[in-house]
Coordinates of C-alpha atoms in Angstrom, one line a residue:
Chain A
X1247 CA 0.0 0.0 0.0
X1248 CA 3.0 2.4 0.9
X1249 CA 4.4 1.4 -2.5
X1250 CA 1.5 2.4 -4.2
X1251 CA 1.1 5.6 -2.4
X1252 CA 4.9 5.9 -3.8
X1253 CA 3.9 5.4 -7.4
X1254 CA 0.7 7.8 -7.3
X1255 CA 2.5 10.3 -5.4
X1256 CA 5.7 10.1 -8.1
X1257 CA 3.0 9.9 -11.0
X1258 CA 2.3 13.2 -9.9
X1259 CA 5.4 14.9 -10.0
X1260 CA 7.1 12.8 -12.6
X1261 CA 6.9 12.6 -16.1
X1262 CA 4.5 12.0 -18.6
X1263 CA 4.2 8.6 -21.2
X1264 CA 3.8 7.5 -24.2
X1265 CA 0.9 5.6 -23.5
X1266 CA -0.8 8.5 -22.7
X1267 CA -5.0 8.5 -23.7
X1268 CA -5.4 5.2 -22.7
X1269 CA -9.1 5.6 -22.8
X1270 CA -10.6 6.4 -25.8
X1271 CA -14.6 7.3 -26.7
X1272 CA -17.6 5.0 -25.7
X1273 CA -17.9 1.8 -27.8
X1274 CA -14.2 2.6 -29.2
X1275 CA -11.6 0.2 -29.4
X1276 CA -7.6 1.0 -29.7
X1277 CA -4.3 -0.9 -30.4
X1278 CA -1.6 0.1 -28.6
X1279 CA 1.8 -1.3 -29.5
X1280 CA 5.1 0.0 -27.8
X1281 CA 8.5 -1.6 -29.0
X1282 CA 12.3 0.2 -27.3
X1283 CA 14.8 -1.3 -25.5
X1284 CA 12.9 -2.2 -22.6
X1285 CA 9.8 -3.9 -24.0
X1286 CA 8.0 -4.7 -26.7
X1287 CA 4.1 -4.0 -25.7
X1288 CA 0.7 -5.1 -27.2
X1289 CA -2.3 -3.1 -25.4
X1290 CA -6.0 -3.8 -27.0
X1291 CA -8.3 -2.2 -24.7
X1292 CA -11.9 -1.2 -25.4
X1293 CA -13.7 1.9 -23.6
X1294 CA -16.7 1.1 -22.0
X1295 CA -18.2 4.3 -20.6
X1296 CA -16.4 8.2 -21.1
X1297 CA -13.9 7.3 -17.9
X1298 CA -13.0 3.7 -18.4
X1299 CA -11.0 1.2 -21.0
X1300 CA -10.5 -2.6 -20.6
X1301 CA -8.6 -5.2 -22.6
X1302 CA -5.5 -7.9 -22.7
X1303 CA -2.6 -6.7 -22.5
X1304 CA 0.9 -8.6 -23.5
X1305 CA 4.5 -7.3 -22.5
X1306 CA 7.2 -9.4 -23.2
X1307 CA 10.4 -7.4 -20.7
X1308 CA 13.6 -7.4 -23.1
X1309 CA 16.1 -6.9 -19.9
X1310 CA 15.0 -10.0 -17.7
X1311 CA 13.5 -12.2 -20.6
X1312 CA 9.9 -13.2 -19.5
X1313 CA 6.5 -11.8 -20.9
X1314 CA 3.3 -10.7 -19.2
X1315 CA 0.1 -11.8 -20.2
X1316 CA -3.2 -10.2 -18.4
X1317 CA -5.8 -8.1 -18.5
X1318 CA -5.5 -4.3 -18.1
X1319 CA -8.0 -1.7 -16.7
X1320 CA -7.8 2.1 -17.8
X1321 CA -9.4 5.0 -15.8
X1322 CA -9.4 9.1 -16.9
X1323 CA -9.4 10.2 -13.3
X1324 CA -9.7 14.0 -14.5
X1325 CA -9.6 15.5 -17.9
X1326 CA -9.2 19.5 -17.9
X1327 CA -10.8 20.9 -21.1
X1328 CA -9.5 24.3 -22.2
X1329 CA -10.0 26.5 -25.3
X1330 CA -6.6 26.0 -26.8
X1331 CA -5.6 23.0 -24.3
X1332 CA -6.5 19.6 -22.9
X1333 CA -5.4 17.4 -19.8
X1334 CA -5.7 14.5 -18.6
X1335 CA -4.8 12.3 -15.4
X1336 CA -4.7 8.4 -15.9
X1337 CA -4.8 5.4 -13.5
X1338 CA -3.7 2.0 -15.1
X1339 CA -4.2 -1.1 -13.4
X1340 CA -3.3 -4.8 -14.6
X1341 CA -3.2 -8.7 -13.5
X1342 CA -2.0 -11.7 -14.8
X1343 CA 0.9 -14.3 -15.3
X1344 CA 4.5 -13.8 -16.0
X1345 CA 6.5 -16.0 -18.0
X1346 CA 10.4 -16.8 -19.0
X1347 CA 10.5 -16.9 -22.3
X1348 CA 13.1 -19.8 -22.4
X1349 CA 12.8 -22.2 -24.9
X1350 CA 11.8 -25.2 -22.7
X1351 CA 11.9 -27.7 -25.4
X1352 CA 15.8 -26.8 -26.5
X1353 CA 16.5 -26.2 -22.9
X1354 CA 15.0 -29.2 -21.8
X1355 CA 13.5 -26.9 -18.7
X1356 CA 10.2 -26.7 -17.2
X1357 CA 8.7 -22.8 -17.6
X1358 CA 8.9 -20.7 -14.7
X1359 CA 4.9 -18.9 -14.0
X1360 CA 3.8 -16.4 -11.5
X1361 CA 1.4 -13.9 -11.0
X1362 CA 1.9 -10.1 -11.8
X1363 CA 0.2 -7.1 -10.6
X1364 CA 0.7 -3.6 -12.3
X1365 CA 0.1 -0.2 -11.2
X1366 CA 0.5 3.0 -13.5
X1367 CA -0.4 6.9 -13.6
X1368 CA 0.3 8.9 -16.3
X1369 CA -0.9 12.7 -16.9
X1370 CA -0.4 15.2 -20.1
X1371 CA -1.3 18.6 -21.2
X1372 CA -1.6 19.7 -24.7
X1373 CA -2.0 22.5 -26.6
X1374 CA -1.8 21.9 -30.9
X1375 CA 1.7 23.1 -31.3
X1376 CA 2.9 21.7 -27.2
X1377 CA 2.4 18.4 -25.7
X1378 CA 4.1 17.4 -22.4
X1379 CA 3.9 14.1 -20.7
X1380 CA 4.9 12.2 -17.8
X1381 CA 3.8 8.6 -16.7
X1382 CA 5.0 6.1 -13.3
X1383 CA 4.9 2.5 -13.0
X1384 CA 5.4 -0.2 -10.7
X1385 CA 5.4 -4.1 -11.9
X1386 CA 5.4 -6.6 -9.0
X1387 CA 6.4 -9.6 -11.3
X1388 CA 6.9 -12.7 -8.8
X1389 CA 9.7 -14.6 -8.7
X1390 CA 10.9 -12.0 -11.8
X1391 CA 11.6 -9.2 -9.3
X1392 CA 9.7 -6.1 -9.1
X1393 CA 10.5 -2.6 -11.0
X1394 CA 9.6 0.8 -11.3
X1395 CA 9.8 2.9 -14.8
X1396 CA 8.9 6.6 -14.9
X1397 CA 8.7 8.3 -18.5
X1398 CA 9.0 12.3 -19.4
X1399 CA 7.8 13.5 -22.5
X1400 CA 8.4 17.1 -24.5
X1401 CA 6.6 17.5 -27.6
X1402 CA 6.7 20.1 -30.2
X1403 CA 4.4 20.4 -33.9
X1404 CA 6.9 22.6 -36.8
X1405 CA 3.4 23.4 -38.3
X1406 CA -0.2 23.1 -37.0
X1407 CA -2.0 20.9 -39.1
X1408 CA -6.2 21.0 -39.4
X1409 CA -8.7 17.8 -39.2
X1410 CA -7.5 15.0 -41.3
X1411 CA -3.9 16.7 -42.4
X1412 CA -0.6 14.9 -41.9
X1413 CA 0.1 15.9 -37.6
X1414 CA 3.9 15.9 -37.0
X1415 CA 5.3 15.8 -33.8
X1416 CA 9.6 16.4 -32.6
X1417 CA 9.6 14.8 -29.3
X1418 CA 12.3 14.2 -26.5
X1419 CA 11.4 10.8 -24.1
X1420 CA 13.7 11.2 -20.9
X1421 CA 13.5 7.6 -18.5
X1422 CA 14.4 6.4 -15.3
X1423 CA 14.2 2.6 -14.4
X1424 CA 16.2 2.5 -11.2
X1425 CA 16.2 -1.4 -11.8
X1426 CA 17.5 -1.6 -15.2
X1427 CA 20.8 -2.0 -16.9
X1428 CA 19.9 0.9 -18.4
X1429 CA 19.0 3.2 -15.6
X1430 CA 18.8 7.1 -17.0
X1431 CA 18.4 7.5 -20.6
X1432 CA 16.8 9.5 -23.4
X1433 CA 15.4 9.0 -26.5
X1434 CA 14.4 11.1 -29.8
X1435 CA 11.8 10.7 -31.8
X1436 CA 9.0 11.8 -34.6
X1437 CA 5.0 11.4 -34.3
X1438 CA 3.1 11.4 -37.1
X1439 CA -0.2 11.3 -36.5
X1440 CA -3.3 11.2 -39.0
X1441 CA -7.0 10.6 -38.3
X1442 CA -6.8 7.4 -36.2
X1443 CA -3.7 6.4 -36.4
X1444 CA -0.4 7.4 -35.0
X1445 CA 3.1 6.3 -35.4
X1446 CA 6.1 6.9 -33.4
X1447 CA 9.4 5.9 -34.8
X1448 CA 12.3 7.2 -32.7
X1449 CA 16.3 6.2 -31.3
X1450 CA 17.6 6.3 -28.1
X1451 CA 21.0 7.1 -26.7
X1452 CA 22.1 3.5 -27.3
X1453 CA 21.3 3.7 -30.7
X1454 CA 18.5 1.3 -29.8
X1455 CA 15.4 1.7 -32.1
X1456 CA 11.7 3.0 -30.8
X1457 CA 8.7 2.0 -32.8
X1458 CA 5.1 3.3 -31.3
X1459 CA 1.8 2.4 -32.9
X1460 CA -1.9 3.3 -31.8
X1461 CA -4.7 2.7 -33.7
X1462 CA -8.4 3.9 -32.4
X1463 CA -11.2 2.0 -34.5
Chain B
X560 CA 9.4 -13.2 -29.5
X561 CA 11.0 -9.8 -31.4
X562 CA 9.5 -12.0 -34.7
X563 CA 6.4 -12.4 -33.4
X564 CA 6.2 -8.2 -32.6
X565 CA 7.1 -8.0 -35.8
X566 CA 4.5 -9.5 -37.2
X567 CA 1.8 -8.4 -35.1
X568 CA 3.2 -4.8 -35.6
X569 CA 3.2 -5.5 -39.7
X570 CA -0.6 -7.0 -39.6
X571 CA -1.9 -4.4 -37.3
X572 CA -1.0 -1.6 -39.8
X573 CA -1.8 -3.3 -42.7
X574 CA -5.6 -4.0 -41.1
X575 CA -6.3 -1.4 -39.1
X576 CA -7.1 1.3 -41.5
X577 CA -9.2 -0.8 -43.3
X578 CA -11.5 -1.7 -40.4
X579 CA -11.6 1.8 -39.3
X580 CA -13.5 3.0 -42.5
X581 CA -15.7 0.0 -42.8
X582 CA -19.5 0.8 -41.9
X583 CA -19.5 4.9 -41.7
X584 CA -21.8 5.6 -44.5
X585 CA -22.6 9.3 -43.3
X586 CA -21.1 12.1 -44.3
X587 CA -17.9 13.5 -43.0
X588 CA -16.0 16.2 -44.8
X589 CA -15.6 20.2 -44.9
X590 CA -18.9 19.8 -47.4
X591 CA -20.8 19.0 -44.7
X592 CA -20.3 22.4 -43.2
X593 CA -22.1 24.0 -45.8
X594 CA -25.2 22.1 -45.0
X595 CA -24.7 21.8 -41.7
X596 CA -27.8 22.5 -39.0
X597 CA -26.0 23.3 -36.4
X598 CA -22.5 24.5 -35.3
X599 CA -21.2 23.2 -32.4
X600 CA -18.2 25.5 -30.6
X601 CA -15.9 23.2 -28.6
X602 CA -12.6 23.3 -26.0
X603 CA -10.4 20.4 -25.1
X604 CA -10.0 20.3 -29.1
X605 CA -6.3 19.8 -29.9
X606 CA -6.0 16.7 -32.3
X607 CA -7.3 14.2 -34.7
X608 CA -8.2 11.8 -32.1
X609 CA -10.6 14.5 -30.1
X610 CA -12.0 14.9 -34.0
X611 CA -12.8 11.1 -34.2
X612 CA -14.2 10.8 -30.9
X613 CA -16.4 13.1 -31.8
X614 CA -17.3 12.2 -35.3
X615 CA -18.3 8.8 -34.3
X616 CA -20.3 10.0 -31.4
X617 CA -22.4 12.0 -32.9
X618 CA -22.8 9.4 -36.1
X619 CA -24.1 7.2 -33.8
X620 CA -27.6 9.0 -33.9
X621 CA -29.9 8.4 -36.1
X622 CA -31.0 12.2 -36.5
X623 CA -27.4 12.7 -37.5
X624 CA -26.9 13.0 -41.5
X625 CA -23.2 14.0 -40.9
X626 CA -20.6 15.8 -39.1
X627 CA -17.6 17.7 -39.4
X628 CA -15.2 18.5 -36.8
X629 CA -12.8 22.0 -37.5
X630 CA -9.6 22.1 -35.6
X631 CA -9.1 25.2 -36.9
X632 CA -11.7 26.9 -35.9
X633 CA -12.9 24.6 -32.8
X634 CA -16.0 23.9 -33.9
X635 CA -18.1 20.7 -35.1
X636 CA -20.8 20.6 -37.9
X637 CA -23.6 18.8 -37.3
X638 CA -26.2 17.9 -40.5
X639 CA -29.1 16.9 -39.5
X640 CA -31.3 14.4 -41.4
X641 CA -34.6 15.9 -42.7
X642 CA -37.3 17.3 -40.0
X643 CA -35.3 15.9 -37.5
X644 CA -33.7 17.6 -34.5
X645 CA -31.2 17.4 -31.7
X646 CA -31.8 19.8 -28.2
X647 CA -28.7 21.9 -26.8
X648 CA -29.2 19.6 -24.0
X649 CA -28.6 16.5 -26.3
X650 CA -25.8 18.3 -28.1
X651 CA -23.9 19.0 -24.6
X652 CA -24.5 15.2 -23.7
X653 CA -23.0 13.8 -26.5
X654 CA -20.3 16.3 -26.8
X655 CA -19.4 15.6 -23.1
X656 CA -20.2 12.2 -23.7
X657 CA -17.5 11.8 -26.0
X658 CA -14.5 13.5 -23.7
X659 CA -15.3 17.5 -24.5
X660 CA -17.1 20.7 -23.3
X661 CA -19.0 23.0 -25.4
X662 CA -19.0 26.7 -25.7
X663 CA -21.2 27.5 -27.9
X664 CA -24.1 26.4 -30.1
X665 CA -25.6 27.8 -33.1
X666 CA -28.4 26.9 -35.3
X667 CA -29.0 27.5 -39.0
X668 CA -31.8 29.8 -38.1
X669 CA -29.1 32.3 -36.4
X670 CA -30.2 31.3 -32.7
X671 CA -27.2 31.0 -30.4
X672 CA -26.8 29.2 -26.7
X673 CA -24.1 29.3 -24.5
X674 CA -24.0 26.7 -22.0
X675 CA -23.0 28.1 -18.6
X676 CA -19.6 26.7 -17.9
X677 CA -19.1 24.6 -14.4
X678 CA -16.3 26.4 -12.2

């Protein structure tokens, strides 16, 4: 409970995420797919009312080798509409099993299991030609350890485009993942965005590739 | 595994835009503002998403011949179909029901409301 606190009260003052809008429209459903260093995410969630998403969600953790597979829950705790601006404040919850992803039948071992809980805020503010971001998260993956991520995002659009133009986005991801290899770190990137889909494509200061895709249908 | 994202990644684009356009039959469009009923003023508006969200909303209703949302200008067209009508009070439901607020609305005939705005 203290560790949660931790999280919500860190989601505050910490950064931003890429999967910010987790919660779409009534009756909407969206694909989320994140792919860095870290992870390589698939997020299918389906809004259910103005406040709340649901769906499975997949994670397979490129650091310690194992892959989550549950079901995640997605709440807009606030939205702040504005003339020129919009904001929102997320709570993320999700369940489910973890996995090594050894090969057991070259290995000749049995596959490790255990349950995993995960806990996530994430905020951002907007304006068309601004965006800023910040997200915190806490995995408690079993017998795979537990670990914290917290995500900053700066955003910037060269041009403003209208309804249904080509969006383009310059953006700057800053992370901390105290229990990682690769603790501090940054990463560059480009959103394009048009009607309901956007794509991220982006490198970080490993040279390591980013690759972002959501979808709303 | 980084096969598999591959894939999934490389299926998901290929399908997704077609399933998004399947079924919407109604209008949608800058045409629709000149025939549009009723112009609905708008804030939280900053991208294509808050456009969609909208747009499918409102399509949802069967009064609704088609809609427009303006970035530009912050403001949705609505066409309605023939004798048919929506109330201020429906507009601001659906508006609010799909993530926004609205400022203002105006009919065809001229008539404006402003909805008073919660503190």
């Amino acid at each position: 409970m203290q560790k949660l606190a931790t999280i919500l009260a860190l989601g505050c003052l910490a950064p931003l995420s890429a999967e910010a809008r987790p919660v779409s429209y009534p009756d909407a459903w969206t694909v989320m797919l994140r792919n860095d260093a870290n992870q390589n995410s698939a997020h299918v969630h389906y809004t259910f009312d103005t406040r709340h998403s649901v769906g499975p969600r997949l994670r397979y953790d490129r650091d310690n080798d194992f892959v989550f597979t549950g079901v995640q829950l997605n709440r807009l705790m606030k939205r702040w509409n504005k003339p020129d601006s919009q904001a929102n404040f997320y709570g993320r919850f999700a369940v489910g099993q973890v996995t090594d992803n050894l090969d057991s039948a070259e290995l000749r071992v049995k596959r490790e299991k255990d349950e995993a809980v995960f806990f996530g805020v994430s905020g951002d503010w907007e304006t068309r030609r601004y965006f800023v971001s910040a997200s915190a998260e806490h995995w408690e993956n079993g017998r795979f350890g537990e670990f914290s991520s917290f995500h900053s995002r700066v955003g910037i659009a060269p041009y403003v485009a209208n309804t249904g133009a080509l969006h383009t986005w310059l953006m700057v991801e800053g992370h901390n993942r105290p229990e990682s290899r690769d603790k501090v770190g940054g990463t560059a990137l480009i959103r394009f965005f048009k009607g309901p889909s956007l794509l991220e494509v982006g490198i970080d200061d490993d040279g390591e590739p980013l690759l972002n895709y959501i979808h709303r249908f | 595994m980084k096969i598999l994202s591959s894939l999934t990644i490389a299926a998901l684009l290929a399908l997704a835009p077609a399933a998004s356009f399947a079924k919407d039959k109604k209008m949608s469009g800058p045409e629709v503002v000149e025939i549009a009923d009723v112009s609905v003023g708008l804030s939280g508006l900053v991208c294509d998403f808050c456009s969609l969200a909208l747009n499918k909303t409102f399509k949802k209703r069967d009064e609704v011949r088609g809609t427009y949302v303006d970035l530009d200008t912050k403001t949705m067209s609505v066409a309605l179909v023939k004798d048919a009508t929506l109330s201020n009070d429906e507009i601001i439901k659906l508006v609010k029901k799909a993530g926004y607020s609205t400022t203002k609305i105006t009919r065809k005939d001229g008539s404006e409301f402003i909805p008073p705005q919660k503190s």
